[in-house]
Amino acid sequence: MERISYSDRYFNIKEALTKQEREAGEYILKHLGSIDQLSIQELSKKAYVSSATVTRLSRKLNYTNFSELKSYIREECAKERNSKKTLEPPIATYYKQMLRSVNTLVHRESLEQLVSLVKSARKLVLVGIGSSGLTATEAKLHLSRMGFLVDCISDPHMMKMSATLLTKADLIICISNSGETQAILETVKIAKGNGTTVVSLTNSSYSSLAKASDLNLATASIETIDDSRFINSQFTNIFILDCLFYELLETPIYADNRSKTLRVL
């Protein structure tokens, strides 16, 4: 099974770390290639934190200790050096890295739970702002073709208005990379007050949105890619939604509905 990379672990729990733990984490992130040469005391000195902070960070990142953290990073760096020897374009490498990341972050059980929630909902509402709103709009198109009663909202005021009319029989799916978009958090609060089930797609399992959700699927952040020209922040959100559509289309009624709607186009 593919191991979760250091950068994926770090960005997934970054919001839950103390200031000192973040400073140590950021230092490691910027010096991945040389971390295995440092002792815990040397790293502590360079990052201006205590050795105890580095130890706590290692454990919060689900490493046994700092030695295991260094060992895993050493293996990651070796794999990256080997991948750079290939002739494929950088974007192909980045896409592969993002796919590996989301595969390690999202468990099969979470996807199965999402499929079950979608199937049992009376009505689906997808919300997102900006590029996340565009992803939600495309998701609405696919789900509508399968016969689901679904709405998509990207306007902050309309989100909250719609949430007031949701019931415990409905499902709201929120897409927000940061998990801190205020309008979406306010919408979720209203929806949960009505007993509505909340699903979220976020870059961090420790974001406010993730914590408020009944089910959170943690996606990979583009911050793990050290290239400012790579700007596709929706790639892993789209991947997870594609997995959802693929699973839903195993059910004959949804596949038949999709075929019917496509024939009239």
Short mmCIF file of C-alpha atoms in Angstrom, two decimals:
data_model
loop_
_atom_site.label_atom_id
_atom_site.label_comp_id
_atom_site.label_asym_id
_atom_site.label_seq_id
_atom_site.Cartn_x
_atom_site.Cartn_y
_atom_site.Cartn_z
CA MET A 1 0.00 0.00 0.00
CA GLU A 2 1.24 3.47 -0.94
CA ARG A 3 2.48 5.43 2.06
CA ILE A 4 1.11 8.87 2.78
CA SER A 5 3.81 11.40 1.94
CA TYR A 6 5.19 13.88 4.45
CA SER A 7 3.63 16.84 2.64
CA ASP A 8 0.20 15.20 2.53
CA ARG A 9 0.36 14.35 6.22
CA TYR A 10 1.50 17.86 7.08
CA PHE A 11 -1.08 19.81 5.08
CA ASN A 12 -3.88 17.51 6.22
CA ILE A 13 -3.32 18.34 9.91
CA LYS A 14 -1.65 21.75 9.61
CA GLU A 15 -4.63 23.59 11.12
CA ALA A 16 -4.42 21.42 14.26
CA LEU A 17 -0.73 22.12 14.95
CA THR A 18 0.70 24.65 17.39
CA LYS A 19 2.75 27.60 16.12
CA GLN A 20 6.01 25.87 17.11
CA GLU A 21 4.97 22.60 15.48
CA ARG A 22 4.14 24.46 12.28
CA GLU A 23 7.55 26.14 12.30
CA ALA A 24 9.23 22.75 12.59
CA GLY A 25 6.90 21.29 9.96
CA GLU A 26 7.56 24.12 7.50
CA TYR A 27 11.31 23.82 7.98
CA ILE A 28 11.17 20.09 7.22
CA LEU A 29 8.97 20.76 4.18
CA LYS A 30 11.49 23.25 2.76
CA HIS A 31 14.48 20.98 3.41
CA LEU A 32 13.19 17.49 2.63
CA GLY A 33 16.37 16.54 0.81
CA SER A 34 18.64 17.17 3.78
CA ILE A 35 16.48 16.28 6.80
CA ASP A 36 17.87 12.75 7.04
CA GLN A 37 21.32 14.27 7.70
CA LEU A 38 20.15 16.09 10.82
CA SER A 39 19.77 14.88 14.37
CA ILE A 40 16.70 15.95 16.31
CA GLN A 41 18.85 18.45 18.21
CA GLU A 42 20.25 19.94 14.98
CA LEU A 43 16.80 20.28 13.45
CA SER A 44 15.45 21.86 16.62
CA LYS A 45 18.21 24.46 16.54
CA LYS A 46 17.69 25.29 12.86
CA ALA A 47 13.90 25.56 13.22
CA TYR A 48 14.15 27.50 16.50
CA VAL A 49 11.99 25.00 18.39
CA SER A 50 12.58 22.43 21.13
CA SER A 51 13.37 18.75 20.58
CA ALA A 52 10.11 17.94 22.35
CA THR A 53 8.25 19.95 19.70
CA VAL A 54 9.83 17.89 16.91
CA THR A 55 8.89 14.69 18.72
CA ARG A 56 5.27 15.83 19.15
CA LEU A 57 5.11 16.85 15.50
CA SER A 58 6.42 13.44 14.40
CA ARG A 59 3.76 11.65 16.42
CA LYS A 60 0.95 13.94 15.26
CA LEU A 61 2.00 13.11 11.70
CA ASN A 62 1.60 9.41 12.59
CA TYR A 63 5.29 8.57 12.58
CA THR A 64 6.54 6.45 15.47
CA ASN A 65 9.31 8.96 16.15
CA PHE A 66 11.65 11.41 14.43
CA SER A 67 13.88 8.60 13.19
CA GLU A 68 10.97 7.01 11.32
CA LEU A 69 10.01 10.40 9.90
CA LYS A 70 13.54 10.79 8.50
CA SER A 71 13.53 7.25 7.10
CA TYR A 72 10.24 7.74 5.27
CA ILE A 73 11.30 11.12 3.88
CA ARG A 74 14.56 9.57 2.65
CA GLU A 75 12.55 7.00 0.68
CA GLU A 76 10.25 9.70 -0.72
CA CYS A 77 13.20 11.78 -1.93
CA ALA A 78 14.78 8.74 -3.58
CA LYS A 79 11.54 8.02 -5.46
CA GLU A 80 11.29 11.66 -6.54
CA ARG A 81 14.85 11.65 -7.87
CA ASN A 82 14.08 8.54 -9.90
CA SER A 83 10.87 10.04 -11.29
CA LYS A 84 12.75 13.14 -12.46
CA LYS A 85 14.89 10.94 -14.69
CA THR A 86 11.86 10.20 -16.89
CA LEU A 87 11.01 12.32 -19.93
CA GLU A 88 7.32 12.85 -19.13
CA PRO A 89 6.15 16.48 -18.77
CA PRO A 90 5.95 17.96 -15.25
CA ILE A 91 2.13 18.13 -15.33
CA ALA A 92 1.89 14.37 -15.84
CA THR A 93 4.15 13.85 -12.82
CA TYR A 94 2.07 16.27 -10.74
CA TYR A 95 -1.18 14.54 -11.68
CA LYS A 96 0.26 11.17 -10.70
CA GLN A 97 1.45 12.60 -7.40
CA MET A 98 -1.96 14.12 -6.64
CA LEU A 99 -3.71 10.84 -7.49
CA ARG A 100 -1.38 8.90 -5.22
CA SER A 101 -2.06 11.41 -2.48
CA VAL A 102 -5.85 11.27 -2.68
CA ASN A 103 -5.77 7.47 -2.84
CA THR A 104 -3.92 7.37 0.47
CA LEU A 105 -6.07 10.06 2.13
CA VAL A 106 -9.54 8.77 1.16
CA HIS A 107 -10.44 5.30 2.38
CA ARG A 108 -12.74 2.94 0.51
CA GLU A 109 -15.16 2.94 3.45
CA SER A 110 -15.61 6.72 3.16
CA LEU A 111 -16.44 6.47 -0.54
CA GLU A 112 -18.94 3.67 0.13
CA GLN A 113 -20.56 5.80 2.83
CA LEU A 114 -20.82 8.73 0.39
CA VAL A 115 -22.49 6.50 -2.22
CA SER A 116 -24.99 5.25 0.37
CA LEU A 117 -25.83 8.78 1.53
CA VAL A 118 -26.40 10.01 -2.03
CA LYS A 119 -28.65 7.06 -2.86
CA SER A 120 -30.81 7.51 0.22
CA ALA A 121 -31.22 11.30 0.07
CA ARG A 122 -34.53 12.86 -0.93
CA LYS A 123 -32.73 15.85 -2.37
CA LEU A 124 -29.08 16.71 -2.98
CA VAL A 125 -27.64 20.20 -2.68
CA LEU A 126 -24.08 20.94 -3.81
CA VAL A 127 -22.40 24.15 -2.68
CA GLY A 128 -19.08 25.74 -3.54
CA ILE A 129 -17.66 29.19 -4.29
CA GLY A 130 -15.28 30.14 -7.10
CA SER A 131 -13.57 27.19 -8.76
CA SER A 132 -15.21 24.88 -6.21
CA GLY A 133 -18.55 26.20 -7.45
CA LEU A 134 -17.64 25.18 -10.99
CA THR A 135 -16.81 21.69 -9.76
CA ALA A 136 -20.17 21.54 -7.98
CA THR A 137 -21.95 22.67 -11.17
CA GLU A 138 -20.43 19.85 -13.19
CA ALA A 139 -21.32 17.36 -10.46
CA LYS A 140 -24.94 18.55 -10.60
CA LEU A 141 -25.02 17.85 -14.35
CA HIS A 142 -23.87 14.24 -13.92
CA LEU A 143 -26.16 13.52 -10.96
CA SER A 144 -29.17 15.09 -12.72
CA ARG A 145 -28.63 12.82 -15.70
CA MET A 146 -28.80 9.83 -13.37
CA GLY A 147 -32.21 10.95 -12.11
CA PHE A 148 -31.31 12.56 -8.80
CA LEU A 149 -33.16 15.63 -7.55
CA VAL A 150 -30.18 17.95 -7.20
CA ASP A 151 -29.46 21.65 -6.88
CA CYS A 152 -26.15 23.51 -7.12
CA ILE A 153 -25.55 26.87 -5.44
CA SER A 154 -22.51 29.14 -5.61
CA ASP A 155 -24.09 32.37 -4.37
CA PRO A 156 -23.44 32.87 -0.61
CA HIS A 157 -26.89 34.33 0.12
CA MET A 158 -28.77 31.68 -1.86
CA MET A 159 -26.85 28.94 -0.02
CA LYS A 160 -28.18 30.07 3.32
CA MET A 161 -31.70 30.56 1.99
CA SER A 162 -31.72 27.07 0.51
CA ALA A 163 -30.34 25.55 3.71
CA THR A 164 -33.30 26.85 5.72
CA LEU A 165 -35.63 24.65 3.63
CA LEU A 166 -33.61 21.44 3.88
CA THR A 167 -34.76 18.54 6.04
CA LYS A 168 -33.26 15.47 7.69
CA ALA A 169 -34.12 13.55 4.51
CA ASP A 170 -31.76 15.71 2.43
CA LEU A 171 -28.00 15.75 1.83
CA ILE A 172 -25.76 18.77 1.35
CA ILE A 173 -22.31 18.29 -0.23
CA CYS A 174 -19.88 21.15 0.40
CA ILE A 175 -16.74 21.67 -1.68
CA SER A 176 -14.10 23.95 -0.13
CA ASN A 177 -10.36 23.38 -0.33
CA SER A 178 -9.64 25.52 2.71
CA GLY A 179 -12.63 24.31 4.67
CA GLU A 180 -12.88 27.82 6.13
CA THR A 181 -15.15 29.63 3.64
CA GLN A 182 -17.45 31.63 5.91
CA ALA A 183 -20.58 31.46 3.74
CA ILE A 184 -20.33 27.68 3.53
CA LEU A 185 -19.76 27.35 7.29
CA GLU A 186 -22.86 29.46 7.94
CA THR A 187 -24.83 27.37 5.44
CA VAL A 188 -23.76 24.15 7.15
CA LYS A 189 -24.79 25.50 10.55
CA ILE A 190 -28.28 26.23 9.23
CA ALA A 191 -28.54 22.84 7.48
CA LYS A 192 -27.43 20.92 10.56
CA GLY A 193 -30.03 22.81 12.58
CA ASN A 194 -32.61 21.15 10.32
CA GLY A 195 -31.05 17.72 10.80
CA THR A 196 -29.59 17.63 7.27
CA THR A 197 -26.63 15.32 6.68
CA VAL A 198 -23.47 17.21 5.68
CA VAL A 199 -20.66 15.86 3.48
CA SER A 200 -17.55 17.90 2.72
CA LEU A 201 -14.54 17.75 0.41
CA THR A 202 -11.64 19.69 1.95
CA ASN A 203 -7.83 19.77 1.94
CA SER A 204 -7.71 19.44 5.72
CA SER A 205 -9.40 16.98 8.06
CA TYR A 206 -8.97 19.55 10.82
CA SER A 207 -10.66 22.48 9.08
CA SER A 208 -13.82 24.00 10.54
CA LEU A 209 -15.91 22.54 7.72
CA ALA A 210 -14.47 19.05 8.15
CA LYS A 211 -15.21 19.13 11.87
CA ALA A 212 -18.79 20.26 11.25
CA SER A 213 -19.45 17.52 8.68
CA ASP A 214 -21.01 14.11 9.19
CA LEU A 215 -18.58 12.80 6.56
CA ASN A 216 -15.40 14.50 5.36
CA LEU A 217 -13.30 13.33 2.44
CA ALA A 218 -9.84 14.86 2.72
CA THR A 219 -8.47 15.80 -0.68
CA ALA A 220 -4.85 16.51 -1.61
CA SER A 221 -3.68 20.13 -1.57
CA ILE A 222 -1.78 21.63 -4.52
CA GLU A 223 0.53 23.11 -1.88
CA THR A 224 2.21 19.71 -1.86
CA ILE A 225 3.43 20.48 -5.41
CA ASP A 226 6.50 22.71 -5.32
CA ASP A 227 5.71 24.54 -8.56
CA SER A 228 3.78 27.84 -8.60
CA ARG A 229 2.70 27.23 -12.21
CA PHE A 230 0.61 24.22 -11.20
CA ILE A 231 -2.75 25.84 -10.39
CA ASN A 232 -5.36 23.07 -10.74
CA SER A 233 -6.81 23.20 -7.24
CA GLN A 234 -9.87 21.14 -8.20
CA PHE A 235 -8.19 18.04 -9.62
CA THR A 236 -8.59 15.79 -6.59
CA ASN A 237 -12.13 17.05 -5.90
CA ILE A 238 -13.10 16.07 -9.43
CA PHE A 239 -11.39 12.70 -9.00
CA ILE A 240 -13.40 11.88 -5.86
CA LEU A 241 -16.64 12.93 -7.52
CA ASP A 242 -15.78 10.82 -10.57
CA CYS A 243 -15.32 7.86 -8.21
CA LEU A 244 -18.79 8.59 -6.82
CA PHE A 245 -20.36 8.70 -10.29
CA TYR A 246 -18.60 5.48 -11.29
CA GLU A 247 -19.97 3.65 -8.24
CA LEU A 248 -23.48 5.03 -8.72
CA LEU A 249 -23.59 3.88 -12.34
CA GLU A 250 -23.23 0.28 -11.17
CA THR A 251 -26.90 0.57 -10.20
CA PRO A 252 -29.03 -0.17 -13.32
CA ILE A 253 -31.66 2.52 -12.71
CA TYR A 254 -29.04 5.29 -12.61
CA ALA A 255 -27.27 3.94 -15.69
CA ASP A 256 -30.60 3.68 -17.54
CA ASN A 257 -31.59 7.22 -16.57
CA ARG A 258 -28.28 8.55 -17.82
CA SER A 259 -28.71 6.76 -21.15
CA LYS A 260 -32.24 8.17 -21.55
CA THR A 261 -31.16 11.74 -20.87
CA LEU A 262 -28.18 11.49 -23.20
CA ARG A 263 -30.35 10.21 -26.06
CA VAL A 264 -32.43 13.40 -26.12
CA LEU A 265 -29.41 15.68 -26.45
#
